Short mmCIF file of C-alpha atoms in Angstrom, two decimals:
data_model
loop_
_atom_site.label_atom_id
_atom_site.label_comp_id
_atom_site.label_asym_id
_atom_site.label_seq_id
_atom_site.Cartn_x
_atom_site.Cartn_y
_atom_site.Cartn_z
CA GLN A 1 18.90 89.57 100.85
CA VAL A 2 21.20 92.38 99.78
CA ASP A 3 21.46 93.35 96.04
CA SER A 4 20.72 96.31 93.61
CA SER A 5 17.32 97.63 93.64
CA PRO A 6 15.25 97.52 90.39
CA MET A 7 13.39 100.58 91.55
CA ALA A 8 16.34 102.70 92.28
CA GLU A 9 20.14 102.43 91.77
CA LEU A 10 20.79 102.14 95.37
CA PRO A 11 22.06 99.18 97.60
CA ALA A 12 19.04 97.37 98.75
CA VAL A 13 18.06 95.62 102.11
CA ARG A 14 15.06 93.42 101.29
CA ILE A 15 13.29 91.83 104.28
CA ARG A 16 10.39 89.31 103.80
CA GLY A 17 8.26 87.28 106.00
CA LEU A 18 7.60 89.92 108.59
CA VAL A 19 4.27 89.99 110.64
CA SER A 20 5.41 92.70 113.29
CA CYS A 21 8.02 95.14 112.37
CA LYS A 22 8.42 96.15 115.95
CA GLN A 23 9.38 92.57 116.89
CA PHE A 24 11.45 91.45 114.01
CA GLY A 25 12.19 94.35 111.56
CA GLY A 26 15.27 95.98 113.15
CA GLN A 27 16.79 92.56 114.20
CA ALA A 28 16.23 91.37 110.67
CA LEU A 29 17.87 94.38 109.13
CA GLY A 30 20.79 94.08 111.42
CA ALA A 31 21.32 90.41 110.83
CA CYS A 32 20.97 91.20 106.96
CA LEU A 33 23.72 93.68 107.15
CA GLN A 34 25.88 91.38 109.45
CA GLY A 35 25.80 88.89 106.58
CA LEU A 36 27.60 91.13 104.29
CA SER A 37 31.22 90.30 103.19
CA LEU A 38 34.14 92.60 104.40
CA ALA A 39 34.23 94.18 100.97
CA GLN A 40 30.58 94.78 100.93
CA ARG A 41 30.44 96.03 104.28
CA GLU A 42 33.20 98.73 103.39
CA ALA A 43 31.25 99.68 100.34
CA TRP A 44 28.04 100.10 102.33
CA LYS A 45 29.83 102.49 104.79
CA GLU A 46 29.72 104.92 102.12
CA ALA A 47 26.78 104.08 99.89
CA ASP A 48 23.19 105.38 99.91
CA VAL A 49 20.74 102.85 101.37
CA PHE A 50 17.33 101.53 100.04
CA VAL A 51 15.35 99.65 102.59
CA ASP A 52 12.52 97.54 101.14
CA LEU A 53 9.85 95.88 103.50
CA SER A 54 7.35 95.39 100.56
CA ARG A 55 5.08 92.32 100.43
CA ASN A 56 5.22 91.34 104.06
CA TYR A 57 2.16 91.40 106.66
CA LEU A 58 2.98 94.51 108.53
CA LEU A 59 0.05 96.44 110.27
CA ASP A 60 2.38 99.08 111.58
CA VAL A 61 5.96 100.41 111.18
CA ASP A 62 8.12 102.52 113.33
CA LEU A 63 10.82 103.72 110.92
CA GLY A 64 12.83 105.16 113.91
CA GLU A 65 12.92 101.60 115.42
CA VAL A 66 13.91 99.80 112.20
CA VAL A 67 16.85 102.16 111.77
CA ALA A 68 17.87 102.29 115.28
CA GLU A 69 17.76 98.46 115.52
CA GLY A 70 19.49 98.01 112.30
CA GLU A 71 22.48 100.31 113.49
CA ARG A 72 22.54 98.45 116.91
CA ASN A 73 22.82 95.03 115.12
CA SER A 74 25.56 96.21 112.67
CA ASP A 75 28.40 98.64 112.38
CA VAL A 76 26.78 100.20 109.34
CA THR A 77 25.27 103.84 109.72
CA ILE A 78 21.88 103.81 108.05
CA ALA A 79 19.88 106.83 109.23
CA SER A 80 21.96 109.40 107.31
CA ARG A 81 22.26 107.52 104.17
CA LEU A 82 18.72 106.29 103.79
CA ARG A 83 17.38 107.55 100.57
CA LEU A 84 14.28 105.34 99.66
CA VAL A 85 11.85 103.23 101.99
CA ALA A 86 9.46 100.83 100.26
CA ILE A 87 6.66 99.33 102.45
CA MET A 88 4.30 98.44 99.59
CA SER A 89 1.85 95.63 99.67
CA ASN A 90 1.59 95.12 103.37
CA ASP A 91 -1.32 95.49 105.64
CA LEU A 92 -0.60 99.03 107.01
CA ILE A 93 -3.49 100.81 108.63
CA ARG A 94 -1.77 104.24 109.33
CA PHE A 95 1.12 106.25 108.16
CA PRO A 96 4.51 104.80 109.58
CA THR A 97 5.84 106.47 112.86
CA MET A 98 8.82 108.63 111.99
CA PRO A 99 12.05 108.87 113.90
CA ASN A 100 12.63 111.65 116.49
CA VAL A 101 15.37 113.01 114.38
CA PRO A 102 14.87 114.01 110.76
CA LEU A 103 15.51 111.64 107.95
CA GLY A 104 17.34 114.48 106.08
CA GLY A 105 18.53 112.20 103.25
CA LEU A 106 15.20 110.39 102.53
CA ARG A 107 14.02 111.15 99.00
CA GLU A 108 11.29 108.35 98.32
CA LEU A 109 8.71 106.87 100.60
CA HIS A 110 6.47 104.22 98.90
CA LEU A 111 3.28 103.22 100.89
CA ASN A 112 1.08 102.06 98.03
CA HIS A 113 -1.06 99.07 98.08
CA ASN A 114 -1.79 98.89 101.77
CA ARG A 115 -4.93 99.36 104.07
CA ILE A 116 -4.29 102.89 105.30
CA THR A 117 -7.72 104.41 106.15
CA THR A 118 -6.40 107.55 107.93
CA LEU A 119 -3.68 109.96 107.72
CA GLU A 120 -4.48 111.64 111.14
CA GLY A 121 -1.21 112.10 113.17
CA MET A 122 1.05 112.44 110.19
CA PRO A 123 4.01 114.54 111.29
CA SER A 124 5.04 117.56 109.46
CA LEU A 125 7.06 116.17 106.54
CA ALA A 126 8.90 119.30 106.11
CA SER A 127 10.56 118.53 109.49
CA ALA A 128 10.57 114.74 109.45
CA ALA A 129 11.70 114.36 106.02
CA PRO A 130 12.82 117.68 104.58
CA GLY A 131 14.42 116.24 101.40
CA LEU A 132 11.52 113.93 100.45
CA GLU A 133 10.77 114.11 96.73
CA VAL A 134 8.33 111.11 96.09
CA LEU A 135 5.43 110.08 98.33
CA LEU A 136 3.17 107.21 97.07
CA LEU A 137 -0.07 106.51 98.93
CA ASN A 138 -2.09 105.22 96.08
CA ASN A 139 -4.25 102.24 96.38
CA ASN A 140 -5.08 102.54 100.17
CA SER A 141 -8.30 103.41 101.85
CA VAL A 142 -7.79 106.97 102.69
CA GLU A 143 -10.95 109.11 102.83
CA ASP A 144 -9.63 112.49 104.21
CA TRP A 145 -7.08 114.51 102.40
CA ARG A 146 -6.63 117.22 104.96
CA PRO A 147 -4.16 115.56 107.24
CA LEU A 148 -1.73 115.06 104.25
CA ALA A 149 -2.19 118.71 103.19
CA ALA A 150 -1.42 119.84 106.58
CA ALA A 151 1.62 117.48 106.81
CA LEU A 152 3.03 118.90 103.46
CA GLU A 153 2.72 122.44 104.50
CA GLY A 154 5.99 124.19 104.06
CA HIS A 155 7.68 121.32 102.25
CA THR A 156 10.06 122.65 99.63
CA GLN A 157 11.26 119.49 98.00
CA ILE A 158 8.29 117.29 97.23
CA GLN A 159 7.85 116.60 93.58
CA GLN A 160 5.41 113.80 93.28
CA VAL A 161 2.38 112.76 95.39
CA SER A 162 0.11 110.01 94.73
CA LEU A 163 -3.24 109.16 96.27
CA SER A 164 -4.91 107.80 93.22
CA CYS A 165 -7.25 104.74 93.88
CA ASN A 166 -8.28 106.01 97.38
CA PRO A 167 -11.90 106.63 98.39
CA LEU A 168 -11.31 110.52 98.62
CA GLN A 169 -14.42 112.62 98.10
CA SER A 170 -13.17 115.95 98.60
CA VAL A 171 -9.95 118.05 97.94
CA PRO A 172 -10.84 120.98 100.19
CA THR A 173 -7.34 122.46 100.39
CA LEU A 174 -3.84 122.05 99.13
CA PRO A 175 -1.02 124.08 100.54
CA PRO A 176 1.30 125.91 97.98
CA LEU A 177 4.08 123.39 96.95
CA ALA A 178 6.45 125.11 94.55
CA SER A 179 8.53 121.93 94.04
CA LEU A 180 5.41 119.61 93.03
CA ARG A 181 5.40 118.28 89.51
CA THR A 182 3.15 115.31 89.72
CA LEU A 183 -0.15 114.86 91.36
CA GLY A 184 -2.16 111.57 91.25
CA LEU A 185 -5.73 111.63 92.10
CA PHE A 186 -6.84 109.03 89.52
CA ALA A 187 -9.95 106.82 90.20
CA CYS A 188 -10.85 108.35 93.67
CA ARG A 189 -14.36 109.35 94.43
CA LEU A 190 -14.00 113.23 94.28
CA LYS A 191 -17.60 114.84 94.07
CA ASP A 192 -16.58 118.49 94.70
CA PRO A 193 -17.89 120.74 91.92
CA TRP A 194 -15.36 120.39 89.03
CA PRO A 195 -14.52 124.26 88.96
CA SER A 196 -13.73 124.11 92.55
CA ILE A 197 -11.39 121.10 92.15
CA VAL A 198 -9.70 122.87 89.21
CA ALA A 199 -9.25 126.09 91.25
CA THR A 200 -7.89 124.50 94.26
CA ILE A 201 -5.37 122.68 92.42
CA ALA A 202 -4.35 125.61 90.14
CA ALA A 203 -4.21 128.09 93.06
CA ALA A 204 -1.75 125.73 94.86
CA VAL A 205 0.45 124.19 92.29
CA PRO A 206 0.08 125.98 89.12
CA GLN A 207 3.38 124.57 87.88
CA LEU A 208 2.18 121.13 87.57
CA GLY A 209 3.43 119.20 84.62
CA ASP A 210 1.68 115.74 85.23
CA ILE A 211 -1.86 115.31 86.87
CA TYR A 212 -4.03 112.19 87.07
CA LEU A 213 -7.64 112.91 87.59
CA LEU A 214 -9.73 110.58 85.39
CA ALA A 215 -12.27 108.18 86.79
CA ASN A 216 -13.71 110.68 89.36
CA PRO A 217 -17.46 111.50 89.59
CA ALA A 218 -16.58 115.16 89.46
CA CYS A 219 -14.94 114.80 86.02
CA PRO A 220 -17.17 116.48 83.29
CA LEU A 221 -18.50 114.40 80.46
CA ASP A 222 -18.93 117.43 78.18
CA GLY A 223 -15.73 117.16 76.51
CA THR A 224 -14.26 120.03 78.75
CA TYR A 225 -12.09 118.05 81.14
CA ALA A 226 -8.81 118.22 79.28
CA GLY A 227 -9.43 121.81 78.11
CA ASP A 228 -10.20 123.10 81.70
CA LEU A 229 -6.85 121.50 82.94
CA ARG A 230 -4.87 122.74 80.19
CA ALA A 231 -6.15 126.32 80.76
CA ALA A 232 -5.61 126.16 84.49
CA LEU A 233 -2.25 124.66 84.38
CA PRO A 234 -0.21 126.28 81.48
CA GLY A 235 2.83 124.10 82.33
CA LEU A 236 0.85 120.72 81.88
CA GLN A 237 2.86 118.22 79.82
CA PHE A 238 1.12 115.00 80.81
CA LEU A 239 -2.67 114.45 81.60
CA ASP A 240 -3.55 110.85 82.87
CA GLY A 241 -0.45 109.47 81.38
CA GLN A 242 -0.82 111.06 77.81
CA ARG A 243 1.16 113.73 76.48
CA VAL A 244 -0.61 116.98 76.32
CA ALA A 245 -0.61 118.57 72.85
CA GLY A 246 1.67 121.56 72.81
CA GLY A 247 3.21 120.34 76.24
CA THR A 248 6.86 121.09 76.61
CA GLY A 249 9.41 119.28 78.31
#
């Protein structure tokens, strides 16, 4: 299926019914592109690309193989024009394998609603996807934040990261990310002392404009929650989806 994406105004390749991306993903992508009309194919040669592998049964995804197989099975160049990859609502148990060459144009990677338990082995996203702006990992089973923190080290373009609804118990470290604007940690299991959580976030990303932290055991129940975050994050505009009084922008 090839059409306009409701998630982004990009041409979209949607592939359904996959059990193994390594066996079928690339060939299906190539076959999908081969089915384009001549006019569509000419348009695709210049357009940005959105690949949607959501709502399949994938346990593991090798993005390098998907892109390479798709290009081998068609005359449409994909890697340099890939802007958004969505692999939501599958059975992923680990972060996708990235290509050997950087996906320099990739802006969004949606991995939410899977069964990812560990982020060990994540590559440096500053190298693998230097233009990445949005990384969605919410609604998985990630317990350890540290591999993600390491993978984000040195990234200069990332604007939104969501780990909401994961069984995270601690946020021990966060690299300075000057471009980050939105951080999602809603409904995790954070148990660190509340002042430590606030200090860690404020030290690394004081420019945050949007944060989700409610529904964590660490959140204070004495009415200081919002005030603590507003004081630590002076540019805060939205807190748990609600506009902050006095917030700008």
